[in-house]
Short mmCIF file of C-alpha atoms in Angstrom, two decimals:
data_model
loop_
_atom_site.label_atom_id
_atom_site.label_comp_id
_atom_site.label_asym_id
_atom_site.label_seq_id
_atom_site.Cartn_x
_atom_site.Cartn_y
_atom_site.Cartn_z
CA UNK A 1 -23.22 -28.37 -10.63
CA UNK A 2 -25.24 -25.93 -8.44
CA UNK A 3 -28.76 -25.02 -9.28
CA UNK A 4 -30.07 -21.44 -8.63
CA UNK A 5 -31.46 -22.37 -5.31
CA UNK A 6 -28.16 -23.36 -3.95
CA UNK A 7 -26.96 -20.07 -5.33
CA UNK A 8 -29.33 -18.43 -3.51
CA UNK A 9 -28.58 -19.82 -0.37
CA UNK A 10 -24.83 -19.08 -0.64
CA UNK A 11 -26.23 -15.37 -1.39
CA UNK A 12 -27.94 -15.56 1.91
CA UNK A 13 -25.30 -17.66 4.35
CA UNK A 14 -22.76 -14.45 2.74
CA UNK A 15 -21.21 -13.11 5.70
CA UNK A 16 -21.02 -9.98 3.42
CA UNK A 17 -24.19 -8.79 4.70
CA UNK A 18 -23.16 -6.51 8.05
CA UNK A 19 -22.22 -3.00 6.72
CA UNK A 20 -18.92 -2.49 7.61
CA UNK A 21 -19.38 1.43 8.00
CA UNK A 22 -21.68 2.95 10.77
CA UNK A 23 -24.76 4.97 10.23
CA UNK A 24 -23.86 7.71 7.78
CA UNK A 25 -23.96 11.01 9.45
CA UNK A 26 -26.43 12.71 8.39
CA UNK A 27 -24.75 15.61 8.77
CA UNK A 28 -22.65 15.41 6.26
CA UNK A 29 -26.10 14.82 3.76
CA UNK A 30 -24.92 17.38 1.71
CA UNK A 31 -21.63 15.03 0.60
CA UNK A 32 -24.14 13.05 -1.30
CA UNK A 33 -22.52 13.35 -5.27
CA UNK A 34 -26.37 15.46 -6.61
CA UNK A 35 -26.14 17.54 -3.51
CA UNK A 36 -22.86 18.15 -4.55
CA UNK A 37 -23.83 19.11 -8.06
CA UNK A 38 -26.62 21.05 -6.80
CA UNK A 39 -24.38 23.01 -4.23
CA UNK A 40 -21.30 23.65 -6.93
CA UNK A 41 -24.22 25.79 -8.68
CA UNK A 42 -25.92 26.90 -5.93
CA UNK A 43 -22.59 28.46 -4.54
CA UNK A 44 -21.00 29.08 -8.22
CA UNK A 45 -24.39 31.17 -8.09
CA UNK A 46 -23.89 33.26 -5.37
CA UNK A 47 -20.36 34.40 -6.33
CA UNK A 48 -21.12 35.64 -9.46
CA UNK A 49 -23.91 37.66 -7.92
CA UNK A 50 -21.67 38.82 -5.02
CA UNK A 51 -18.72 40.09 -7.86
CA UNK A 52 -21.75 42.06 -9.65
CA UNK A 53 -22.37 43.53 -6.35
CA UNK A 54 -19.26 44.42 -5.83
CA UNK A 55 -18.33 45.75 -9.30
CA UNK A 56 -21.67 47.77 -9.17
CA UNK A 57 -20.58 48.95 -5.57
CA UNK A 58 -16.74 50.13 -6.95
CA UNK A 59 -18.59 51.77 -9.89
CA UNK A 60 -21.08 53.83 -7.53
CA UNK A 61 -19.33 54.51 -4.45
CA UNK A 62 -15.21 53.84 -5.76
CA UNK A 63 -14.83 57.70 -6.93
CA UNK A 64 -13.15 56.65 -10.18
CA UNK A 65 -14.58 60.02 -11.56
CA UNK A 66 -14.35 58.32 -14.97
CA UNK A 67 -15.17 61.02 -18.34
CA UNK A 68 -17.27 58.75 -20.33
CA UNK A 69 -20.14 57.67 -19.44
CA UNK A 70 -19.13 54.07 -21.70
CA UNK A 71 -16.80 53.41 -19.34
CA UNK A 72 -19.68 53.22 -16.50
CA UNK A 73 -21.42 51.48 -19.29
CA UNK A 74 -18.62 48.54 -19.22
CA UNK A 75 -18.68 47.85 -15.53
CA UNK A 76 -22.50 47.48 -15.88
CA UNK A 77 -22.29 44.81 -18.65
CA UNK A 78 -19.83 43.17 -16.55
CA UNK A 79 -22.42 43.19 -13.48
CA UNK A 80 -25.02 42.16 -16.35
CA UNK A 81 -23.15 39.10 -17.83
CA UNK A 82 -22.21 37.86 -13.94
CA UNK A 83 -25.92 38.08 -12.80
CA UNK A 84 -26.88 36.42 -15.95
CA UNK A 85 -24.38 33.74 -15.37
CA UNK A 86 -25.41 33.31 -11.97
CA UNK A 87 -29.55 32.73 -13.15
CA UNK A 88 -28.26 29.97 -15.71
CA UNK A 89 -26.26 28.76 -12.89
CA UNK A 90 -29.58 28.92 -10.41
CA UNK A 91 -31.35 27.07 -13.01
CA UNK A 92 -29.37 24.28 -13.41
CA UNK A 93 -29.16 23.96 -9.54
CA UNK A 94 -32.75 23.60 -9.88
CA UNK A 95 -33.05 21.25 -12.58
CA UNK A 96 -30.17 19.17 -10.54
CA UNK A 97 -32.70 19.56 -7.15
CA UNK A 98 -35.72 18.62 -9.42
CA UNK A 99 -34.18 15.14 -10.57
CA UNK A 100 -36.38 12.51 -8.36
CA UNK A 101 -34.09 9.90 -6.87
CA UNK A 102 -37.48 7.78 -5.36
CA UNK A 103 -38.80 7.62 -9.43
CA UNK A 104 -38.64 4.42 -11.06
CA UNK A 105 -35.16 3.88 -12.52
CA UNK A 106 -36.75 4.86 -16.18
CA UNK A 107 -38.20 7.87 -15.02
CA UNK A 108 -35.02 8.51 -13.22
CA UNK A 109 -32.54 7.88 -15.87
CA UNK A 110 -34.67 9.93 -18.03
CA UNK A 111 -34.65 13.09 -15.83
CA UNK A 112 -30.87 13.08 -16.03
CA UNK A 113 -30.48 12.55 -19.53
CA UNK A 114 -32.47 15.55 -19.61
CA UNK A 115 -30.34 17.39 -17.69
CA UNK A 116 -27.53 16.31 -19.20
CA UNK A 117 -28.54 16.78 -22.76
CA UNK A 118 -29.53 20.71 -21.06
CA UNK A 119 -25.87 20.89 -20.19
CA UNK A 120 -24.17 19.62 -23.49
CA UNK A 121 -26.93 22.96 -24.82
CA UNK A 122 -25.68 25.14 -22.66
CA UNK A 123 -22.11 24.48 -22.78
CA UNK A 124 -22.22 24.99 -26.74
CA UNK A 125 -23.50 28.47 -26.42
CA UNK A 126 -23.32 30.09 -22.87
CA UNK A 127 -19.23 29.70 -22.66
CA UNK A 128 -19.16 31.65 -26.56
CA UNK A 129 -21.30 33.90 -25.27
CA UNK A 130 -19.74 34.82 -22.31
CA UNK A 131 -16.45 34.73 -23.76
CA UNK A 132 -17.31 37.64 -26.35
CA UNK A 133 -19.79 39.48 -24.40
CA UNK A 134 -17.01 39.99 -21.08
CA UNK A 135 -14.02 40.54 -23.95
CA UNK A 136 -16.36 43.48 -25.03
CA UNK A 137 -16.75 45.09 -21.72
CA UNK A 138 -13.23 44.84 -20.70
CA UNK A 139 -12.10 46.40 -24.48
CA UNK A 140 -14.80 49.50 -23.73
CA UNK A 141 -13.19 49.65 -20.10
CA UNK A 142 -9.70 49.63 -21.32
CA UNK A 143 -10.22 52.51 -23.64
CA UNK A 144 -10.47 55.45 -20.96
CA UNK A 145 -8.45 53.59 -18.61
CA UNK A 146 -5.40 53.18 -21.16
CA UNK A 147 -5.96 56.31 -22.66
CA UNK A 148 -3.31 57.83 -20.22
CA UNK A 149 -0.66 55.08 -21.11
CA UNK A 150 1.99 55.67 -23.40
CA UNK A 151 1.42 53.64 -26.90
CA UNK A 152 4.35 51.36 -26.08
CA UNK A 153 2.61 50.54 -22.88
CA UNK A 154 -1.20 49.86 -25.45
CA UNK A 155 0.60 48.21 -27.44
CA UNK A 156 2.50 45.58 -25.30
CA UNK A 157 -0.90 45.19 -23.06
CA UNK A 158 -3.51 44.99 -26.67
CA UNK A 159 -0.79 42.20 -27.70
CA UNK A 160 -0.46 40.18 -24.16
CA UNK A 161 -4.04 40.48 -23.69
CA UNK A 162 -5.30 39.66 -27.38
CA UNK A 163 -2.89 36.98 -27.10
CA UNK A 164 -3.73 35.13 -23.81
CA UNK A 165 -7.55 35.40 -24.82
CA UNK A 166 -6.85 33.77 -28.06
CA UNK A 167 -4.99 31.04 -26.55
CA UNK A 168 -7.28 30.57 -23.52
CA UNK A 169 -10.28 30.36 -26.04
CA UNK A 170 -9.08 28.69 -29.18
CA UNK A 171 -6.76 26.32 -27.25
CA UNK A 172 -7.10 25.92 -23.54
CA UNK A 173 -11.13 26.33 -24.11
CA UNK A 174 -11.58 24.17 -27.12
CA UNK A 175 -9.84 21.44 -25.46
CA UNK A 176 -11.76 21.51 -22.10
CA UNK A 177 -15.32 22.49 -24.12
CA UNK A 178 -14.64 19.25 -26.10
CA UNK A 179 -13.54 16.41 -23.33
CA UNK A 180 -16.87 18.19 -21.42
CA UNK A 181 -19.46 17.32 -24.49
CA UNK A 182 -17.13 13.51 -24.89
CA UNK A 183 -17.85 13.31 -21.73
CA UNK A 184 -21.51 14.29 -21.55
CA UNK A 185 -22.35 12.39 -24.64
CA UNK A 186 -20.73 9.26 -23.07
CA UNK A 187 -22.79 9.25 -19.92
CA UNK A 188 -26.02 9.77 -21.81
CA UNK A 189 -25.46 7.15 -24.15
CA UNK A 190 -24.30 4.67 -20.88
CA UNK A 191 -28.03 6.12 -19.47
CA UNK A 192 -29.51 5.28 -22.90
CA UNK A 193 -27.85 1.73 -22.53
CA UNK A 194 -28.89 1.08 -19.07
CA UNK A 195 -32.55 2.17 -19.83
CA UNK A 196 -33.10 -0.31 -22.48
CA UNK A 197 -31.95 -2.57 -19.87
CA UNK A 198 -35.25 -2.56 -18.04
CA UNK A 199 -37.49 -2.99 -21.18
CA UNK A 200 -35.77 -5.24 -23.31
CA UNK B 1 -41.34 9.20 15.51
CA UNK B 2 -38.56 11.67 14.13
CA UNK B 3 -36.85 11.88 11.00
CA UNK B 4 -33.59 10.73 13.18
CA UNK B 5 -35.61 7.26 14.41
CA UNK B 6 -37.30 6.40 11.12
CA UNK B 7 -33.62 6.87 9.58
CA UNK B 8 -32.29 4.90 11.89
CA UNK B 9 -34.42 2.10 11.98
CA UNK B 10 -34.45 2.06 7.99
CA UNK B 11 -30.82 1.57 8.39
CA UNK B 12 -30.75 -0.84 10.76
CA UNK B 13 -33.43 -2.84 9.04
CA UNK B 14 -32.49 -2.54 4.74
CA UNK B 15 -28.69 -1.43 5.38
CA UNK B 16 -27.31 -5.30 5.17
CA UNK B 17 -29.51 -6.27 1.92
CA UNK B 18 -28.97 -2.79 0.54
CA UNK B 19 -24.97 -3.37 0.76
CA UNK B 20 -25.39 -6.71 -0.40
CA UNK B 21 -26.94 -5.21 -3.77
CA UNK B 22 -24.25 -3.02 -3.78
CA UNK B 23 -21.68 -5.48 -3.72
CA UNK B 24 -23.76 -7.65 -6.44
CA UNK B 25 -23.82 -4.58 -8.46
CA UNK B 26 -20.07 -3.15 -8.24
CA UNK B 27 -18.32 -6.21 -7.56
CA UNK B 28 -16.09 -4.54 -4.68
CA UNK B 29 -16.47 -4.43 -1.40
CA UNK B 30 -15.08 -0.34 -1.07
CA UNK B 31 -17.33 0.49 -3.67
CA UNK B 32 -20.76 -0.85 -2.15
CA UNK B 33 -19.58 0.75 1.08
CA UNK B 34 -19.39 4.09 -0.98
CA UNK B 35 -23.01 3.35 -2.54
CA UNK B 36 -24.26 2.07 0.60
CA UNK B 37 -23.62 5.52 2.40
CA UNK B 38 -24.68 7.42 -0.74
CA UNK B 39 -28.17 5.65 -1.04
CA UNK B 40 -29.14 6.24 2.81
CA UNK B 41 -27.81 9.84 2.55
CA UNK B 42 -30.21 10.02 -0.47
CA UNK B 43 -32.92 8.53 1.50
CA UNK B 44 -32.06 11.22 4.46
CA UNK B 45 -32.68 13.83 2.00
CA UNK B 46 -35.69 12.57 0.68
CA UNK B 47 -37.21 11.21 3.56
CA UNK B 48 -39.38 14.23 3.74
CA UNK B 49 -41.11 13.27 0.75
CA UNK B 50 -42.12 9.98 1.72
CA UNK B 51 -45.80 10.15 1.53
CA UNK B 52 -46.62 6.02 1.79
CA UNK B 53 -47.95 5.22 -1.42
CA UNK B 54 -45.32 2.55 -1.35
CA UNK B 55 -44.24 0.30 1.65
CA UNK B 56 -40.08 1.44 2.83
CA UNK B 57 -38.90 -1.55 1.88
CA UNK B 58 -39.86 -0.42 -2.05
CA UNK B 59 -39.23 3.27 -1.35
CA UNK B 60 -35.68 2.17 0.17
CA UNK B 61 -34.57 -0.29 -2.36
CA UNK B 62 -36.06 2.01 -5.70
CA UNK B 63 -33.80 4.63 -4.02
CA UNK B 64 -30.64 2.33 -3.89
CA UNK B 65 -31.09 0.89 -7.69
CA UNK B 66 -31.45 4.40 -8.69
CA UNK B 67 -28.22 5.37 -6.71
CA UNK B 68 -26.37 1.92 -8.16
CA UNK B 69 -27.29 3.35 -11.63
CA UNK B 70 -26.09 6.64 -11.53
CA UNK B 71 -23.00 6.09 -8.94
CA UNK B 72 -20.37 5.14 -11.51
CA UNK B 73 -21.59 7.45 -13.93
CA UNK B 74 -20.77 10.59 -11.66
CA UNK B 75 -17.85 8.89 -9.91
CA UNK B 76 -15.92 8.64 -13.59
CA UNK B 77 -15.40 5.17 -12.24
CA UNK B 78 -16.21 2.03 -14.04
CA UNK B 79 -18.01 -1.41 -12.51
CA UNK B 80 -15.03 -3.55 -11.00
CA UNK B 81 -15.81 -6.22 -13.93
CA UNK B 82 -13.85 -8.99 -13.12
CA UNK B 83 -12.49 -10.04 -16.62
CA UNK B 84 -12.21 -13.71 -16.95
CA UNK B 85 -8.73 -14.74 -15.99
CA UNK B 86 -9.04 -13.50 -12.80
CA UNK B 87 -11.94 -15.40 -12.24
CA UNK B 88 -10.98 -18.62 -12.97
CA UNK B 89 -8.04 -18.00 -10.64
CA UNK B 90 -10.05 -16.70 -8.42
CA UNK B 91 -12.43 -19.87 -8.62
CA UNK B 92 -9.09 -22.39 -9.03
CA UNK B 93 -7.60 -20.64 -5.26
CA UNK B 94 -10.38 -20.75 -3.11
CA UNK B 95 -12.91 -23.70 -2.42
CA UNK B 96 -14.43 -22.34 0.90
CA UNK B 97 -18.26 -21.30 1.59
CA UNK B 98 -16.89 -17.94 1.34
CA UNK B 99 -14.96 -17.90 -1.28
CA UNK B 100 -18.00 -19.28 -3.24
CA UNK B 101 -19.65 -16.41 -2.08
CA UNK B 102 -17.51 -14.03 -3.26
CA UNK B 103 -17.61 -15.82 -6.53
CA UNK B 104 -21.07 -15.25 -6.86
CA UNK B 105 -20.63 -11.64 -6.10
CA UNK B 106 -18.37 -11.51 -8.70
CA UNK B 107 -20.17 -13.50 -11.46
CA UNK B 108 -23.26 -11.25 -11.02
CA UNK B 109 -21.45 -8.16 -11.27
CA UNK B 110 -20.38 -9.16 -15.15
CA UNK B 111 -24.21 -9.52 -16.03
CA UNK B 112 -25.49 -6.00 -17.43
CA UNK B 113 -26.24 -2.98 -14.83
CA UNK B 114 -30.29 -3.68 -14.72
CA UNK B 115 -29.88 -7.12 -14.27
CA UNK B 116 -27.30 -7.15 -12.07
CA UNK B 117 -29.92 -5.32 -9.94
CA UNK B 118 -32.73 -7.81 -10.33
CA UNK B 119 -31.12 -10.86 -9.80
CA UNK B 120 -30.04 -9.11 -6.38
CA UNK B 121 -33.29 -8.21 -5.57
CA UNK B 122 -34.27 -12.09 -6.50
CA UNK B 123 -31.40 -13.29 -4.15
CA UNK B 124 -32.61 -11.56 -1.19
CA UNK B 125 -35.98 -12.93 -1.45
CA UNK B 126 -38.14 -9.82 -2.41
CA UNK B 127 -40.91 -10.62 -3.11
CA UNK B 128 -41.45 -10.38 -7.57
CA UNK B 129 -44.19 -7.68 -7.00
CA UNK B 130 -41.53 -5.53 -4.89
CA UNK B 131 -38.83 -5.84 -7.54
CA UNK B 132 -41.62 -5.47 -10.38
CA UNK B 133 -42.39 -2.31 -8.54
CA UNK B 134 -39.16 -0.95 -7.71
CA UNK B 135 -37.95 -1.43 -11.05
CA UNK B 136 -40.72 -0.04 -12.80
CA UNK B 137 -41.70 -3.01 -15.23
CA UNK B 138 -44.57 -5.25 -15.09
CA UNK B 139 -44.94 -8.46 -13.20
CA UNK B 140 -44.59 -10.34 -16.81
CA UNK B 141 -41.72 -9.05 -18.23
CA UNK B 142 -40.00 -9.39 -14.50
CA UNK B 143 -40.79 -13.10 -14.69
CA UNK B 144 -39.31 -13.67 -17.87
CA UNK B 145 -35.87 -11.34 -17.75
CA UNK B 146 -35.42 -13.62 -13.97
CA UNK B 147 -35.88 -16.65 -15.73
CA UNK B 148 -33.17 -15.63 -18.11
CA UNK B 149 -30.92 -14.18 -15.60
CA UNK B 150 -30.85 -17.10 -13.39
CA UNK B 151 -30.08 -19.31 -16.31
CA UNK B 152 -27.21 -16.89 -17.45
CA UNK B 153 -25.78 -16.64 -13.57
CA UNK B 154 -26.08 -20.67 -12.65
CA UNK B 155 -24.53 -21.42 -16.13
CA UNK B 156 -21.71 -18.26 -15.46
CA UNK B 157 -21.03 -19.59 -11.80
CA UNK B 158 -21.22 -23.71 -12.84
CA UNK B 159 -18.08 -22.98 -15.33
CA UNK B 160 -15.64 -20.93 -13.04
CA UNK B 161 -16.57 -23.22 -9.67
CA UNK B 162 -15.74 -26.33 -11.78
CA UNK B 163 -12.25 -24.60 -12.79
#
């Protein structure tokens, strides 16, 4: 029968205590799993913004010549919905960057149940919303750019593209939207858990 | 001194208790290396903000129960919890010092997350105003969840070491 002092002494005679790995390089800071978070927005960021750019740049300087001035109209949505992508993206790399890791573990927990309560928000209405709003710019670019075709051609490319879109949404997206929020839901209730933890 | 010495030295100095928490916490040996390097890459990138309102041993430690917490969270991993079976084979095979160690390590890692973290904390002799501090609870209500815990762990660890 051991008491807790003898525990406590087998705790501290533990040969366990020499960390087998060296000091971390400190280079590789950026591998740490919220700088990774951070940096997946921070870089899903600047794509988005460098596609605008270069959409905008085809649209200006690609001499397309294009009749209708909707079709110019289309290419700028499709800059607008990137760079508005990209901001929600830059926000949630700075709610990621704002979580305090030196907080007290409530304070902590709390700050990324708050973020991840943010994301199970978002994901309900910014992948809808980009969904419909990109679908609509492509449809208004398609019209002058198919109006050449022949109608077997429209038709064969409406039908393949309708279909894919309505498979990628209503299937492929459903599926992944709803292990995300499982997902989400399961880590703040584990947060929720651990929190009453301390102040039971 | 630079950011590189302080780093250093904070390694050299909180690394071993630090892993041992780990190892308290996740119940592997792999896995505490993994939070081991993620806690002092957090402190790297924090270490900026360290204004001394609270000693480094504090700072250092709030840092690493903060990193336990979240770690298996992110990772999509869960907490090596030893069921039972294994335990009491584990206690029936090995009668060494170090086997008893590891024993303990695993015992505490079955207790819940937080507490797994105190009774760490407790182990390594910090003092109850660090730990009250670190986890963010008052003195009193530290006093009584260790009193609990060490009942809970002695009792755990008594049943598989007489196996």
């Amino acid at each position: 029968m051991q008491e807790f002092d003898e525990l406590k002494d087998l705790w501290q005679q533990g040969s366990a205590d020499q960390p087998s790995s060296a000091i971390p390089d400190v280079s590789k800071a950026s591998g740490q799993t919220k700088k990774k978070l951070q940096n997946e927005q921070l870089k899903g960021a600047i794509c988005l913004v460098l596609t605008a750019c270069f959409i905008a740049g085809l649209a200006i300087w690609g001499g397309f010549g294009f009749e209708h001035w909707y079709t110019y109209g289309a290419m700028a949505l499709v800059c607008v919905i990137c760079l508005l992508q990209a901001s929600s993206m830059f926000y949630t790399h700075l709610k990621i960057k704002r979580i305090d890791e030196t907080a007290n573990p409530k304070q902590h927990l709390s700050q990324w149940e708050t973020y991840y309560s943010y994301r199970k928000k978002l994901l309900k209405w910014n992948g809808p919303l980009y969904f419909v709003l990109l679908n609509l710019a492509l449809g208004i670019y398609f019209i002058e750019v198919m109006a050449m075709a022949s109608a077997t051609f429209m038709l064969v490319f409406g039908v393949v593209y309708t279909g894919w879109m309505i498979f990628a949404y209503f299937f492929l997206g459903k599926r992944v939207l709803e292990r995300e929020q499982n997902r989400i839901e399961q880590i703040i209730g584990e947060l929720k858990t651990i929190e009453m933890q301390f102040y039971k | 001194m630079t950011q590189q010495e302080t780093f250093t030295h904070l390694y050299k100095h909180y690394a071993p208790g630090i892993r041992k928490l780990c190892l308290g916490y996740t119940g592997s040996s792999a896995q505490a290396d993994d939070l081991l390097q993620e806690t002092f890459m957090a402190v790297w990138n924090n270490l900026h903000k360290f204004r001394g309102e609270a000693n480094y041993s504090t700072w250092v430690y709030r840092i690493a129960v903060n990193t336990c917490l979240l770690y298996l969270r992110k990772e999509k991993t869960t907490p090596q919890k030893t069921d039972l079976d294994l335990l009491h084979n584990f206690a029936a095979e090995e009668t060494d010092c170090e086997s008893e160690v590891l024993l303990l390590y695993k015992c505490i890692s079955r207790l819940p997350e937080a507490e797994r973290l105190i009774i760490s904390m407790v182990l390594e002799d910090l003092p109850y105003e660090d730990i009250a501090a670190i986890a963010g609870i008052s003195e009193n209500n530290l006093r009584v969840k260790i009193h609990r815990i060490k009942k809970q762990l002695t009792e755990m660890f008594n049943s598989y070491a007489r196996v």
